[in-house]
Short mmCIF file of C-alpha atoms in Angstrom, two decimals:
data_model
loop_
_atom_site.label_atom_id
_atom_site.label_comp_id
_atom_site.label_asym_id
_atom_site.label_seq_id
_atom_site.Cartn_x
_atom_site.Cartn_y
_atom_site.Cartn_z
CA UNK A 243 27.80 -12.02 12.01
CA UNK A 244 27.19 -13.07 15.58
CA UNK A 245 24.23 -14.58 17.38
CA UNK A 246 22.57 -12.36 19.94
CA UNK A 247 19.61 -12.44 22.29
CA UNK A 248 16.70 -10.07 21.80
CA UNK A 249 17.96 -8.01 24.73
CA UNK A 250 21.52 -7.79 23.33
CA UNK A 251 20.27 -6.73 19.91
CA UNK A 252 17.95 -4.06 21.33
CA UNK A 253 20.75 -2.72 23.56
CA UNK A 254 22.87 -2.22 20.43
CA UNK A 255 20.38 0.27 18.93
CA UNK A 256 21.69 3.80 19.65
CA UNK A 257 19.41 6.50 21.02
CA UNK A 258 18.35 8.97 18.33
CA UNK A 259 19.16 6.59 15.48
CA UNK A 260 17.19 6.16 12.26
CA UNK A 261 15.81 2.62 12.24
CA UNK A 262 14.33 1.06 9.09
CA UNK A 263 12.00 -1.91 9.69
CA UNK A 264 10.60 -4.38 7.17
CA UNK A 265 7.09 -5.82 6.94
CA UNK A 266 3.65 -5.72 5.31
CA UNK A 267 0.64 -6.25 7.62
CA UNK A 268 2.28 -9.00 9.76
CA UNK A 269 4.25 -10.57 6.90
CA UNK A 270 7.98 -10.03 7.32
CA UNK A 271 7.59 -8.35 10.73
CA UNK A 272 10.34 -9.07 13.27
CA UNK A 273 7.87 -9.23 16.15
CA UNK A 274 10.35 -10.52 18.73
CA UNK A 275 12.57 -7.49 18.16
CA UNK A 276 9.64 -5.05 18.14
CA UNK A 277 8.47 -6.49 21.46
CA UNK A 278 12.01 -6.23 22.81
CA UNK A 279 12.36 -2.57 21.80
CA UNK A 280 9.14 -1.61 23.58
CA UNK A 281 9.92 -3.69 26.68
CA UNK A 282 13.46 -2.34 27.00
CA UNK A 283 12.30 1.25 26.54
CA UNK A 284 9.64 0.89 29.23
CA UNK A 285 12.19 -0.63 31.62
CA UNK A 286 15.26 1.53 30.89
CA UNK A 287 14.19 4.46 28.72
CA UNK A 288 16.32 3.17 25.82
CA UNK A 289 16.46 3.16 22.88
CA UNK A 290 14.71 6.53 22.72
CA UNK A 291 14.07 9.40 20.28
CA UNK A 292 14.25 7.05 17.29
CA UNK A 293 13.32 7.95 13.74
CA UNK A 294 11.48 4.82 12.59
CA UNK A 295 11.05 4.29 8.85
CA UNK A 296 8.68 1.75 7.31
CA UNK A 297 7.55 1.37 3.71
CA UNK A 298 4.27 -0.48 4.37
CA UNK A 299 1.81 -0.75 7.24
CA UNK A 300 2.89 -3.43 9.71
CA UNK A 301 0.22 -4.57 12.13
CA UNK A 302 -2.88 -6.68 12.70
CA UNK A 303 -4.49 -3.92 14.82
CA UNK A 304 -2.82 -5.38 17.93
CA UNK A 305 0.93 -5.99 17.59
CA UNK A 306 3.71 -5.29 15.08
CA UNK A 307 4.31 -1.57 14.61
CA UNK A 308 1.88 -0.82 17.45
CA UNK A 309 4.78 -1.53 19.85
CA UNK A 310 6.29 1.83 18.90
CA UNK A 311 3.29 3.96 19.92
CA UNK A 312 4.97 4.95 23.18
CA UNK A 313 5.86 8.54 24.00
CA UNK A 314 9.60 9.09 23.94
CA UNK A 315 10.48 5.88 22.09
CA UNK A 316 10.16 7.48 18.65
CA UNK A 317 10.49 11.18 17.93
CA UNK A 318 9.49 10.72 14.29
CA UNK A 319 7.67 8.11 12.22
CA UNK A 320 8.32 8.13 8.47
CA UNK A 321 5.94 5.69 6.82
CA UNK A 322 3.10 5.18 4.41
CA UNK A 323 0.13 3.72 6.26
CA UNK A 324 -1.29 3.39 9.78
CA UNK A 325 -4.81 2.22 8.94
CA UNK A 326 -4.40 -1.15 10.71
CA UNK A 327 -2.77 0.48 13.75
CA UNK A 328 -5.42 2.07 15.99
CA UNK A 329 -2.93 2.96 18.73
CA UNK A 330 -0.30 4.36 16.38
CA UNK A 331 -2.88 6.25 14.33
CA UNK A 332 -4.28 7.89 17.47
CA UNK A 333 -0.76 8.46 18.83
CA UNK A 334 0.28 10.33 15.70
CA UNK A 335 -3.03 12.17 15.48
CA UNK A 336 -2.49 13.45 19.02
CA UNK A 337 1.06 14.56 18.22
CA UNK A 338 2.85 11.80 20.15
CA UNK A 339 5.59 11.84 17.50
CA UNK A 340 6.28 13.67 14.26
CA UNK A 341 4.36 11.97 11.45
CA UNK A 342 5.73 12.08 7.90
CA UNK A 343 3.72 10.14 5.32
CA UNK A 344 5.42 9.27 2.05
CA UNK A 345 4.15 6.95 -0.72
CA UNK A 346 4.89 3.29 -0.05
CA UNK A 347 6.64 2.71 -3.34
CA UNK A 348 8.87 5.73 -2.88
CA UNK A 349 10.11 4.53 0.52
CA UNK A 350 10.70 1.01 -0.83
CA UNK A 351 12.67 2.25 -3.84
CA UNK A 352 14.47 4.88 -1.73
CA UNK A 353 16.18 2.08 0.23
CA UNK A 354 17.88 1.09 -3.01
CA UNK A 355 18.90 4.68 -3.74
CA UNK A 356 20.42 4.95 -0.27
CA UNK A 357 22.26 1.65 -0.78
CA UNK A 358 23.59 2.82 -4.15
CA UNK A 359 24.73 6.21 -2.87
CA UNK A 360 22.32 8.10 -5.12
CA UNK A 361 20.96 11.43 -3.83
CA UNK A 362 17.39 10.14 -3.87
CA UNK A 363 14.42 9.36 -6.12
CA UNK A 364 13.31 11.64 -8.95
CA UNK A 365 9.74 10.84 -9.99
CA UNK A 366 6.35 12.31 -10.80
CA UNK A 367 4.71 10.25 -8.04
CA UNK A 368 3.17 12.51 -5.42
CA UNK A 369 2.72 15.64 -7.51
CA UNK A 370 -0.48 17.48 -6.63
CA UNK A 371 -1.11 15.41 -3.48
CA UNK A 372 -0.50 16.14 0.20
CA UNK A 373 3.06 14.83 -0.30
CA UNK A 374 3.84 17.68 -2.71
CA UNK A 375 6.01 20.18 -0.77
CA UNK A 376 3.85 23.01 -2.13
CA UNK A 377 0.94 21.48 -0.17
CA UNK A 378 2.14 19.58 2.95
CA UNK A 379 5.35 17.83 1.99
CA UNK A 380 3.99 14.68 3.64
CA UNK A 381 4.05 16.28 7.11
CA UNK A 382 0.70 15.14 8.41
CA UNK A 383 0.67 16.42 11.99
CA UNK A 384 1.75 19.62 13.72
CA UNK A 385 4.93 18.26 15.35
CA UNK A 386 6.16 17.20 11.89
CA UNK A 387 5.31 20.58 10.40
CA UNK A 388 7.19 22.25 13.25
CA UNK A 389 10.27 20.04 13.48
CA UNK A 390 10.65 17.40 10.72
CA UNK A 391 13.17 18.00 7.93
CA UNK A 392 12.01 18.26 4.34
CA UNK A 393 11.99 14.77 2.83
CA UNK A 394 10.75 15.97 -0.58
CA UNK A 395 11.42 18.86 -2.94
CA UNK A 396 10.36 19.97 -6.42
CA UNK A 397 12.96 19.75 -9.18
CA UNK A 398 12.47 21.01 -12.73
CA UNK A 399 13.70 18.78 -15.56
CA UNK A 400 13.08 19.75 -19.20
CA UNK A 401 10.51 22.32 -18.05
CA UNK A 402 8.54 19.70 -16.10
CA UNK A 403 8.05 19.39 -12.35
CA UNK A 404 9.30 16.27 -10.60
CA UNK A 405 9.18 15.14 -7.00
CA UNK A 406 12.59 14.57 -5.45
CA UNK A 407 12.62 12.21 -2.45
CA UNK A 408 15.84 12.88 -0.57
CA UNK A 409 18.07 10.09 0.71
CA UNK A 410 18.84 9.85 4.40
CA UNK A 411 21.20 7.78 6.52
CA UNK A 412 19.93 4.49 7.96
CA UNK A 413 21.63 3.69 11.26
CA UNK A 414 19.84 0.38 11.91
CA UNK A 415 18.08 -2.01 9.55
CA UNK A 416 15.77 -4.70 10.97
CA UNK A 417 14.33 -7.54 8.88
CA UNK A 418 13.54 -11.21 9.32
CA UNK A 419 14.39 -14.46 7.54
CA UNK A 420 12.97 -17.98 7.54
CA UNK A 421 16.42 -19.52 7.99
CA UNK A 422 19.90 -18.22 8.69
CA UNK A 423 23.03 -20.35 8.34
CA UNK A 424 26.22 -20.29 10.41
CA UNK A 425 27.73 -17.62 8.11
CA UNK A 426 24.70 -15.34 8.45
CA UNK A 427 23.29 -16.05 5.00
CA UNK A 428 19.55 -15.49 5.05
CA UNK A 429 16.77 -17.37 3.26
CA UNK A 430 13.20 -16.13 2.81
CA UNK A 431 11.94 -19.44 1.40
CA UNK A 432 9.07 -19.79 3.88
CA UNK A 433 8.11 -16.10 3.84
CA UNK A 434 4.99 -15.25 1.85
CA UNK A 435 6.52 -12.03 0.55
CA UNK A 436 10.05 -10.85 -0.28
CA UNK A 437 9.66 -7.16 0.62
CA UNK A 438 12.76 -5.01 1.24
CA UNK A 439 15.15 -7.22 3.21
CA UNK A 440 18.09 -7.01 0.80
CA UNK A 441 17.78 -3.30 0.00
CA UNK A 442 17.33 -2.48 3.68
CA UNK A 443 20.41 -4.50 4.69
CA UNK A 444 22.48 -2.93 1.91
CA UNK A 445 21.36 0.61 2.75
CA UNK A 446 22.09 0.21 6.47
CA UNK A 447 25.44 -1.45 5.78
CA UNK A 448 26.47 1.27 3.32
CA UNK A 449 25.39 3.92 5.85
CA UNK A 450 27.92 2.36 8.28
CA UNK A 451 24.94 1.20 10.30
CA UNK A 452 23.86 -1.95 12.10
CA UNK A 453 21.95 -4.79 10.39
CA UNK A 454 19.83 -7.07 12.60
CA UNK A 455 18.03 -10.17 11.34
CA UNK A 456 15.36 -12.10 13.24
CA UNK A 457 15.53 -15.79 12.28
CA UNK A 458 12.78 -18.36 12.52
CA UNK A 459 15.36 -21.13 12.55
CA UNK A 460 19.15 -21.55 12.44
CA UNK A 461 20.69 -24.00 10.00
CA UNK A 462 24.16 -25.38 9.29
CA UNK A 463 26.73 -23.76 7.01
CA UNK A 464 25.92 -24.63 3.40
CA UNK A 465 22.32 -25.66 4.16
CA UNK A 466 20.98 -22.72 2.11
CA UNK A 467 21.64 -23.01 -1.62
CA UNK A 468 23.36 -19.90 -3.02
CA UNK A 469 20.39 -19.01 -5.25
CA UNK A 470 18.15 -19.15 -2.20
CA UNK A 471 20.21 -16.62 -0.24
CA UNK A 472 18.13 -13.44 -0.11
CA UNK A 473 20.59 -11.47 2.06
CA UNK A 474 24.28 -12.45 2.15
CA UNK A 475 25.81 -13.01 5.56
CA UNK A 476 28.47 -10.34 4.95
CA UNK A 477 25.72 -7.71 5.30
CA UNK A 478 24.35 -9.03 8.61
CA UNK A 479 25.78 -7.97 11.97
CA UNK A 480 23.44 -9.62 14.49
CA UNK A 481 21.12 -12.62 14.19
CA UNK A 482 18.40 -13.15 16.78
CA UNK A 483 16.47 -16.41 16.83
CA UNK A 484 12.83 -15.73 17.65
CA UNK A 485 12.25 -17.19 21.13
CA UNK A 486 8.61 -18.06 20.29
CA UNK A 487 8.38 -18.51 16.51
CA UNK A 488 4.72 -19.57 16.46
CA UNK A 489 3.81 -16.24 18.02
CA UNK A 490 6.65 -13.95 16.94
CA UNK A 491 7.46 -15.22 13.45
CA UNK A 492 4.14 -16.07 11.81
CA UNK A 493 3.92 -16.27 8.05
CA UNK A 494 0.86 -14.02 8.36
CA UNK A 495 -1.57 -13.07 11.08
CA UNK A 496 -3.81 -15.98 10.13
CA UNK A 497 -1.25 -18.79 9.94
CA UNK A 498 2.12 -19.76 11.37
CA UNK A 499 2.99 -21.44 8.08
CA UNK A 500 0.89 -22.55 5.13
CA UNK A 501 2.47 -24.05 2.02
CA UNK A 502 -0.27 -22.52 -0.15
CA UNK A 503 1.21 -19.03 0.21
CA UNK A 504 4.55 -20.00 -1.33
CA UNK A 505 3.55 -22.67 -3.85
CA UNK A 506 1.85 -22.58 -7.24
CA UNK A 507 -1.24 -24.51 -8.24
CA UNK A 508 -2.79 -24.91 -11.65
CA UNK A 509 -6.15 -23.22 -11.96
CA UNK A 510 -6.42 -21.54 -8.55
CA UNK A 511 -9.97 -20.18 -8.42
CA UNK A 512 -10.82 -16.77 -7.03
CA UNK A 513 -13.37 -16.88 -4.18
CA UNK A 514 -17.06 -16.24 -4.73
CA UNK A 515 -19.43 -14.15 -2.64
CA UNK A 516 -23.14 -13.92 -1.92
CA UNK A 517 -24.99 -11.14 -3.71
CA UNK A 518 -24.77 -7.73 -2.05
CA UNK A 519 -24.46 -4.10 -3.07
CA UNK A 520 -20.69 -4.52 -2.69
CA UNK A 521 -20.72 -7.38 -5.19
CA UNK A 522 -22.85 -5.30 -7.56
CA UNK A 523 -20.16 -2.61 -7.48
CA UNK A 524 -17.50 -5.18 -8.35
CA UNK A 525 -19.65 -6.62 -11.15
CA UNK A 526 -19.97 -3.20 -12.77
CA UNK A 527 -16.32 -2.31 -12.26
CA UNK A 528 -14.82 -5.41 -13.91
CA UNK A 529 -16.66 -4.72 -17.16
CA UNK A 530 -14.22 -1.92 -17.83
CA UNK A 531 -11.37 -4.45 -18.08
CA UNK A 532 -9.85 -6.12 -21.12
CA UNK A 533 -8.69 -9.71 -21.42
CA UNK A 534 -5.02 -9.89 -20.50
CA UNK A 535 -5.01 -6.77 -18.30
CA UNK A 536 -2.60 -6.56 -15.35
CA UNK A 537 -4.54 -5.27 -12.37
CA UNK A 538 -4.03 -4.07 -8.82
CA UNK A 539 -6.83 -4.35 -6.27
CA UNK A 540 -6.99 -2.33 -3.06
CA UNK A 541 -8.59 -3.27 0.24
CA UNK A 542 -12.20 -2.66 1.28
CA UNK A 543 -14.96 -2.86 -1.31
CA UNK A 544 -12.57 -3.57 -4.24
CA UNK A 545 -10.90 -6.41 -2.35
CA UNK A 546 -14.26 -7.86 -1.32
CA UNK A 547 -15.99 -7.59 -4.70
CA UNK A 548 -13.67 -7.53 -7.72
CA UNK A 549 -12.23 -11.04 -7.28
CA UNK A 550 -15.64 -12.66 -6.63
CA UNK A 551 -17.13 -10.80 -9.58
CA UNK A 552 -14.40 -12.12 -11.86
CA UNK A 553 -14.83 -15.66 -10.49
CA UNK A 554 -18.59 -15.88 -11.03
CA UNK A 555 -18.19 -14.51 -14.56
CA UNK A 556 -15.65 -17.24 -15.37
CA UNK A 557 -12.85 -14.68 -15.74
CA UNK A 558 -10.36 -15.80 -13.08
CA UNK A 559 -7.79 -16.57 -15.79
CA UNK A 560 -8.62 -13.62 -18.01
CA UNK A 561 -6.61 -11.03 -16.11
CA UNK A 562 -3.53 -11.00 -13.85
CA UNK A 563 -4.14 -9.83 -10.30
CA UNK A 564 -1.21 -8.26 -8.47
CA UNK A 565 -0.66 -6.89 -4.98
CA UNK A 566 1.82 -4.12 -4.22
CA UNK A 567 3.68 -6.39 -1.78
CA UNK A 568 5.12 -8.15 -4.84
CA UNK A 569 2.79 -11.10 -5.46
CA UNK A 570 1.20 -12.09 -8.77
CA UNK A 571 -1.83 -14.27 -9.38
CA UNK A 572 -3.37 -16.69 -6.93
CA UNK A 573 -6.21 -15.98 -4.51
CA UNK A 574 -5.62 -12.76 -2.54
CA UNK A 575 -6.10 -12.78 1.22
CA UNK A 576 -7.91 -9.87 2.83
CA UNK A 577 -8.27 -8.01 6.10
CA UNK A 578 -5.17 -8.15 8.27
CA UNK A 579 -3.67 -10.76 5.91
CA UNK A 580 -3.82 -8.36 2.95
CA UNK A 581 -0.62 -8.61 0.92
CA UNK A 582 -0.41 -12.36 0.25
CA UNK A 583 -2.16 -14.76 -2.10
CA UNK A 584 -2.77 -18.48 -1.95
CA UNK A 585 -0.96 -20.24 -4.81
CA UNK A 586 0.73 -17.16 -6.30
CA UNK A 587 2.30 -17.41 -9.73
CA UNK A 588 5.23 -15.17 -8.73
CA UNK A 589 6.67 -13.36 -5.70
CA UNK A 590 9.05 -10.49 -6.48
CA UNK A 591 10.71 -7.82 -4.31
CA UNK A 592 8.57 -4.97 -3.03
CA UNK A 593 10.53 -2.22 -4.77
CA UNK A 594 10.56 -4.11 -8.08
CA UNK A 595 6.78 -4.27 -8.00
CA UNK A 596 6.63 -0.50 -7.55
CA UNK A 597 9.15 0.05 -10.35
CA UNK A 598 6.68 -1.76 -12.60
CA UNK A 599 3.69 0.14 -11.23
CA UNK A 600 5.34 3.57 -11.31
CA UNK A 601 6.51 3.01 -14.87
CA UNK A 602 2.94 2.58 -16.11
CA UNK A 603 2.76 -1.23 -16.13
CA UNK A 604 -0.71 -1.46 -14.59
CA UNK A 605 -3.64 -1.55 -16.98
CA UNK A 606 -6.11 -0.90 -14.17
CA UNK A 607 -6.47 -0.45 -10.45
CA UNK A 608 -9.57 -0.72 -8.28
CA UNK A 609 -9.42 1.41 -5.13
CA UNK A 610 -11.76 2.52 -2.38
CA UNK A 611 -12.56 6.14 -1.59
CA UNK A 612 -13.16 7.90 1.72
CA UNK A 613 -14.22 11.23 0.20
CA UNK A 614 -14.71 12.55 -3.34
CA UNK A 615 -15.04 16.27 -4.03
CA UNK A 616 -16.41 18.51 -6.78
CA UNK A 617 -13.11 18.37 -8.68
CA UNK A 618 -12.87 14.57 -8.59
CA UNK A 619 -10.13 14.57 -5.93
CA UNK A 620 -10.16 11.62 -3.52
CA UNK A 621 -9.17 11.35 0.15
CA UNK A 622 -8.25 8.08 1.86
CA UNK A 623 -5.40 9.30 4.07
CA UNK A 624 -7.00 11.47 6.76
CA UNK A 625 -10.66 11.04 7.69
CA UNK A 626 -12.40 12.74 10.59
CA UNK A 627 -9.02 13.96 11.80
CA UNK A 628 -7.69 10.39 12.02
CA UNK A 629 -4.19 9.98 10.55
CA UNK A 630 -4.38 6.93 8.26
CA UNK A 631 -1.78 7.43 5.56
CA UNK A 632 -1.79 6.53 1.88
CA UNK A 633 0.09 3.22 1.63
CA UNK A 634 0.68 2.48 -2.05
CA UNK A 635 -2.44 4.42 -3.10
CA UNK A 636 -0.55 7.41 -4.54
CA UNK A 637 2.01 5.34 -6.47
CA UNK A 638 -0.73 3.16 -7.95
CA UNK A 639 -3.41 5.73 -8.75
CA UNK A 640 -0.93 8.09 -10.40
CA UNK A 641 0.41 5.34 -12.67
CA UNK A 642 -2.39 3.01 -13.79
CA UNK A 643 -4.04 3.49 -17.17
CA UNK A 644 -7.52 3.06 -15.66
CA UNK A 645 -8.29 4.14 -12.10
CA UNK A 646 -11.64 2.86 -10.86
CA UNK A 647 -12.78 4.03 -7.41
CA UNK A 648 -15.32 1.62 -5.92
CA UNK A 649 -17.46 2.80 -3.01
CA UNK A 650 -20.98 2.69 -1.64
CA UNK A 651 -23.38 5.61 -1.33
CA UNK A 652 -25.27 3.85 1.47
CA UNK A 653 -22.72 4.11 4.27
CA UNK A 654 -22.99 6.31 7.35
CA UNK A 655 -20.34 8.73 6.08
CA UNK A 656 -21.11 11.08 3.19
CA UNK A 657 -18.81 10.21 0.31
CA UNK A 658 -19.34 13.30 -1.82
CA UNK A 659 -18.08 16.54 -0.24
CA UNK A 660 -17.35 20.02 -1.54
CA UNK A 661 -13.67 19.70 -0.66
CA UNK A 662 -11.75 16.65 0.53
CA UNK A 663 -10.17 16.82 3.98
CA UNK A 664 -6.87 15.48 2.60
CA UNK A 665 -5.64 15.39 -0.99
CA UNK A 666 -4.57 11.80 -1.66
CA UNK A 667 -5.61 11.61 -5.32
CA UNK A 668 -5.25 14.69 -7.51
CA UNK A 669 -7.78 14.90 -10.32
CA UNK A 670 -5.72 17.61 -12.05
CA UNK A 671 -2.69 15.33 -12.07
CA UNK A 672 -4.77 12.47 -13.49
CA UNK A 673 -5.88 14.70 -16.35
CA UNK A 674 -2.28 15.67 -17.04
CA UNK A 675 -1.37 11.96 -17.01
CA UNK A 676 -4.12 11.17 -19.57
CA UNK A 677 -5.65 8.61 -17.23
CA UNK A 678 -9.19 7.28 -17.40
CA UNK A 679 -10.84 7.75 -13.99
CA UNK A 680 -14.19 6.24 -12.97
CA UNK A 681 -16.19 6.32 -9.74
CA UNK A 682 -18.42 3.22 -9.46
CA UNK A 683 -21.18 2.95 -6.85
CA UNK A 684 -24.22 0.73 -6.43
CA UNK A 685 -26.47 3.53 -7.73
CA UNK A 686 -24.48 5.29 -10.42
CA UNK A 687 -21.20 5.57 -12.29
CA UNK A 688 -19.31 8.84 -12.71
CA UNK A 689 -16.38 9.73 -14.95
CA UNK A 690 -13.67 12.36 -14.46
CA UNK A 691 -13.91 14.93 -17.22
CA UNK A 692 -12.10 18.24 -17.85
CA UNK A 693 -14.53 20.26 -15.72
CA UNK A 694 -15.17 17.77 -12.94
CA UNK A 695 -17.46 14.77 -12.50
CA UNK A 696 -19.98 13.60 -15.05
CA UNK A 697 -22.81 11.14 -14.37
CA UNK A 698 -22.63 8.49 -17.10
CA UNK A 699 -24.76 5.57 -15.78
CA UNK A 700 -27.47 4.90 -13.24
CA UNK A 701 -28.85 1.68 -11.81
CA UNK A 702 -32.18 0.23 -12.97
CA UNK A 703 -35.15 1.80 -11.18
CA UNK A 704 -33.13 4.79 -9.97
CA UNK A 705 -34.02 8.31 -11.10
CA UNK A 706 -31.25 10.75 -11.90
CA UNK A 707 -32.55 13.22 -9.33
CA UNK A 708 -32.38 10.53 -6.64
CA UNK A 709 -28.64 10.40 -7.26
CA UNK A 710 -27.96 14.09 -7.74
CA UNK A 711 -29.78 15.12 -4.55
CA UNK A 712 -27.19 13.18 -2.54
CA UNK A 713 -24.32 15.23 -4.01
CA UNK A 714 -23.59 18.70 -2.54
CA UNK A 715 -22.19 20.15 -5.78
CA UNK A 716 -23.18 20.33 -9.45
CA UNK A 717 -22.47 17.27 -11.57
CA UNK A 718 -22.45 17.25 -15.35
CA UNK A 719 -25.14 15.00 -16.86
CA UNK A 720 -24.63 13.91 -20.45
CA UNK A 721 -27.99 12.85 -21.84
CA UNK A 722 -29.02 10.20 -22.47
CA UNK A 723 -27.60 8.63 -19.32
CA UNK A 724 -26.97 4.91 -19.77
CA UNK A 725 -28.50 2.26 -17.51
CA UNK A 726 -26.43 -0.42 -15.78
CA UNK A 727 -27.50 -3.83 -17.06
CA UNK A 728 -30.10 -5.68 -14.97
CA UNK A 729 -27.94 -8.76 -14.40
CA UNK A 730 -25.53 -6.76 -12.21
CA UNK A 731 -28.26 -6.70 -9.55
CA UNK A 732 -29.43 -10.31 -9.81
CA UNK A 733 -28.40 -13.14 -7.44
CA UNK A 734 -26.21 -14.68 -10.16
CA UNK A 735 -24.74 -13.63 -13.48
CA UNK A 736 -24.01 -15.77 -16.50
CA UNK A 737 -20.36 -16.15 -17.54
CA UNK A 738 -19.22 -13.61 -20.10
CA UNK A 739 -15.98 -12.59 -21.79
CA UNK A 740 -13.99 -9.38 -21.78
CA UNK A 741 -12.95 -7.55 -24.93
CA UNK A 742 -9.36 -7.95 -26.09
CA UNK A 743 -6.82 -5.29 -25.24
CA UNK A 744 -6.61 -2.49 -27.80
CA UNK A 745 -3.84 -2.84 -30.36
CA UNK A 746 -2.29 0.40 -29.07
CA UNK A 747 -2.83 1.07 -25.38
CA UNK A 748 -3.49 4.64 -24.28
CA UNK A 749 -1.80 4.67 -20.90
CA UNK A 750 -0.86 7.21 -18.29
CA UNK A 751 1.49 10.10 -19.09
CA UNK A 752 0.58 9.75 -22.77
CA UNK A 753 2.74 6.66 -23.19
#
């Protein structure tokens, strides 16, 4: 390990190399190095033609991964999500670089496969979606379709189809650490998430590549206890101290450092919200849960409504909330701070969280929806031609026992369409996985059935025809259609309890 300036570290990145970068929104993002890469490229034209790999979206709509949206700097972006990156999303949509979108969990776990010398990941995640090589293979713009290699293939095992995510060489791995000692040992003690630092360093090292760590502070040899070393110094080649930590090494977009995001607290209460149609959606959705369920909540309407609905019902301690970044419990942050919680009960590595998710550990997930079609398919990854990506959506929705899509029918964009623009959630795959799939709105609730969508509930005062006339395709109606309870639409609800989990869970893939 040796200390280096930002400029020295950037100059060490070879043209045409594959660079893996860590981060989740702005958590874990080595902003000083990202800035340096853009600045050096604009001044000298180097490093250029990079293949940049990232498991999660890394921006606050202004900085972070947005630094790479420069023609010539990257020839290919391999990532999961660009929804918080307006420049990068537009850049990829206009063909500024090849865009390959793979599920977040598959990229995170692929780092470990690369480190271990395995040929790749074999999994069912991605089947039937745009990542399936029989559909798009994750190549989401024309330059990728014309020039990008195939990152996925279909393999048959015991007469079943599996997705095979191929390993690739990582020439440079970039991550950050709260503290680095004189031997290069790295601590993440003040980081709000663990993410992929170790796996990324191991995979780059074992690819005979370069490992660069951005440090918030430098400490003396022995100052980091062995059990607090997240990445051993023997894996680190260059350490760069962030020149302006308060700007370039923030714990999240919202704070430079806040103890709440790394410390536990007894009885942390979920936030509450004023009554709105969004809250009504959350109130209806949570009534499908059981006490003791382990749950994932997505951004948008689910993130805004499910937690508050649980809090006002006195159910904050009844279920375990998780975020795909690796945090358990606590009070989830939203917006550009999505991925952390105040007073979490646990923080585990990114890939380990997805191992748990992909293996069927989630009892339920609440996700938003951009479009829903006649088959029950859902699109969140490309809307109006804008390249957004899927993030962890595919991993999570293909694994959870209950998938509950929460969205409003009163927005400016029509939610129900004859055919989705992009296939992010496959209804056929969900049926094969024996998953329960619901679509909860402020007017009605629909369920995925063998032949498509069925209307199963409507709101008080709403006529069935008022709902059906908004949908451009036939929907099954099983009479009598139930009514949502009146209290869902009142300013406040009385506390209530959830039913216990069934003695034998019926989970995805028939487990």
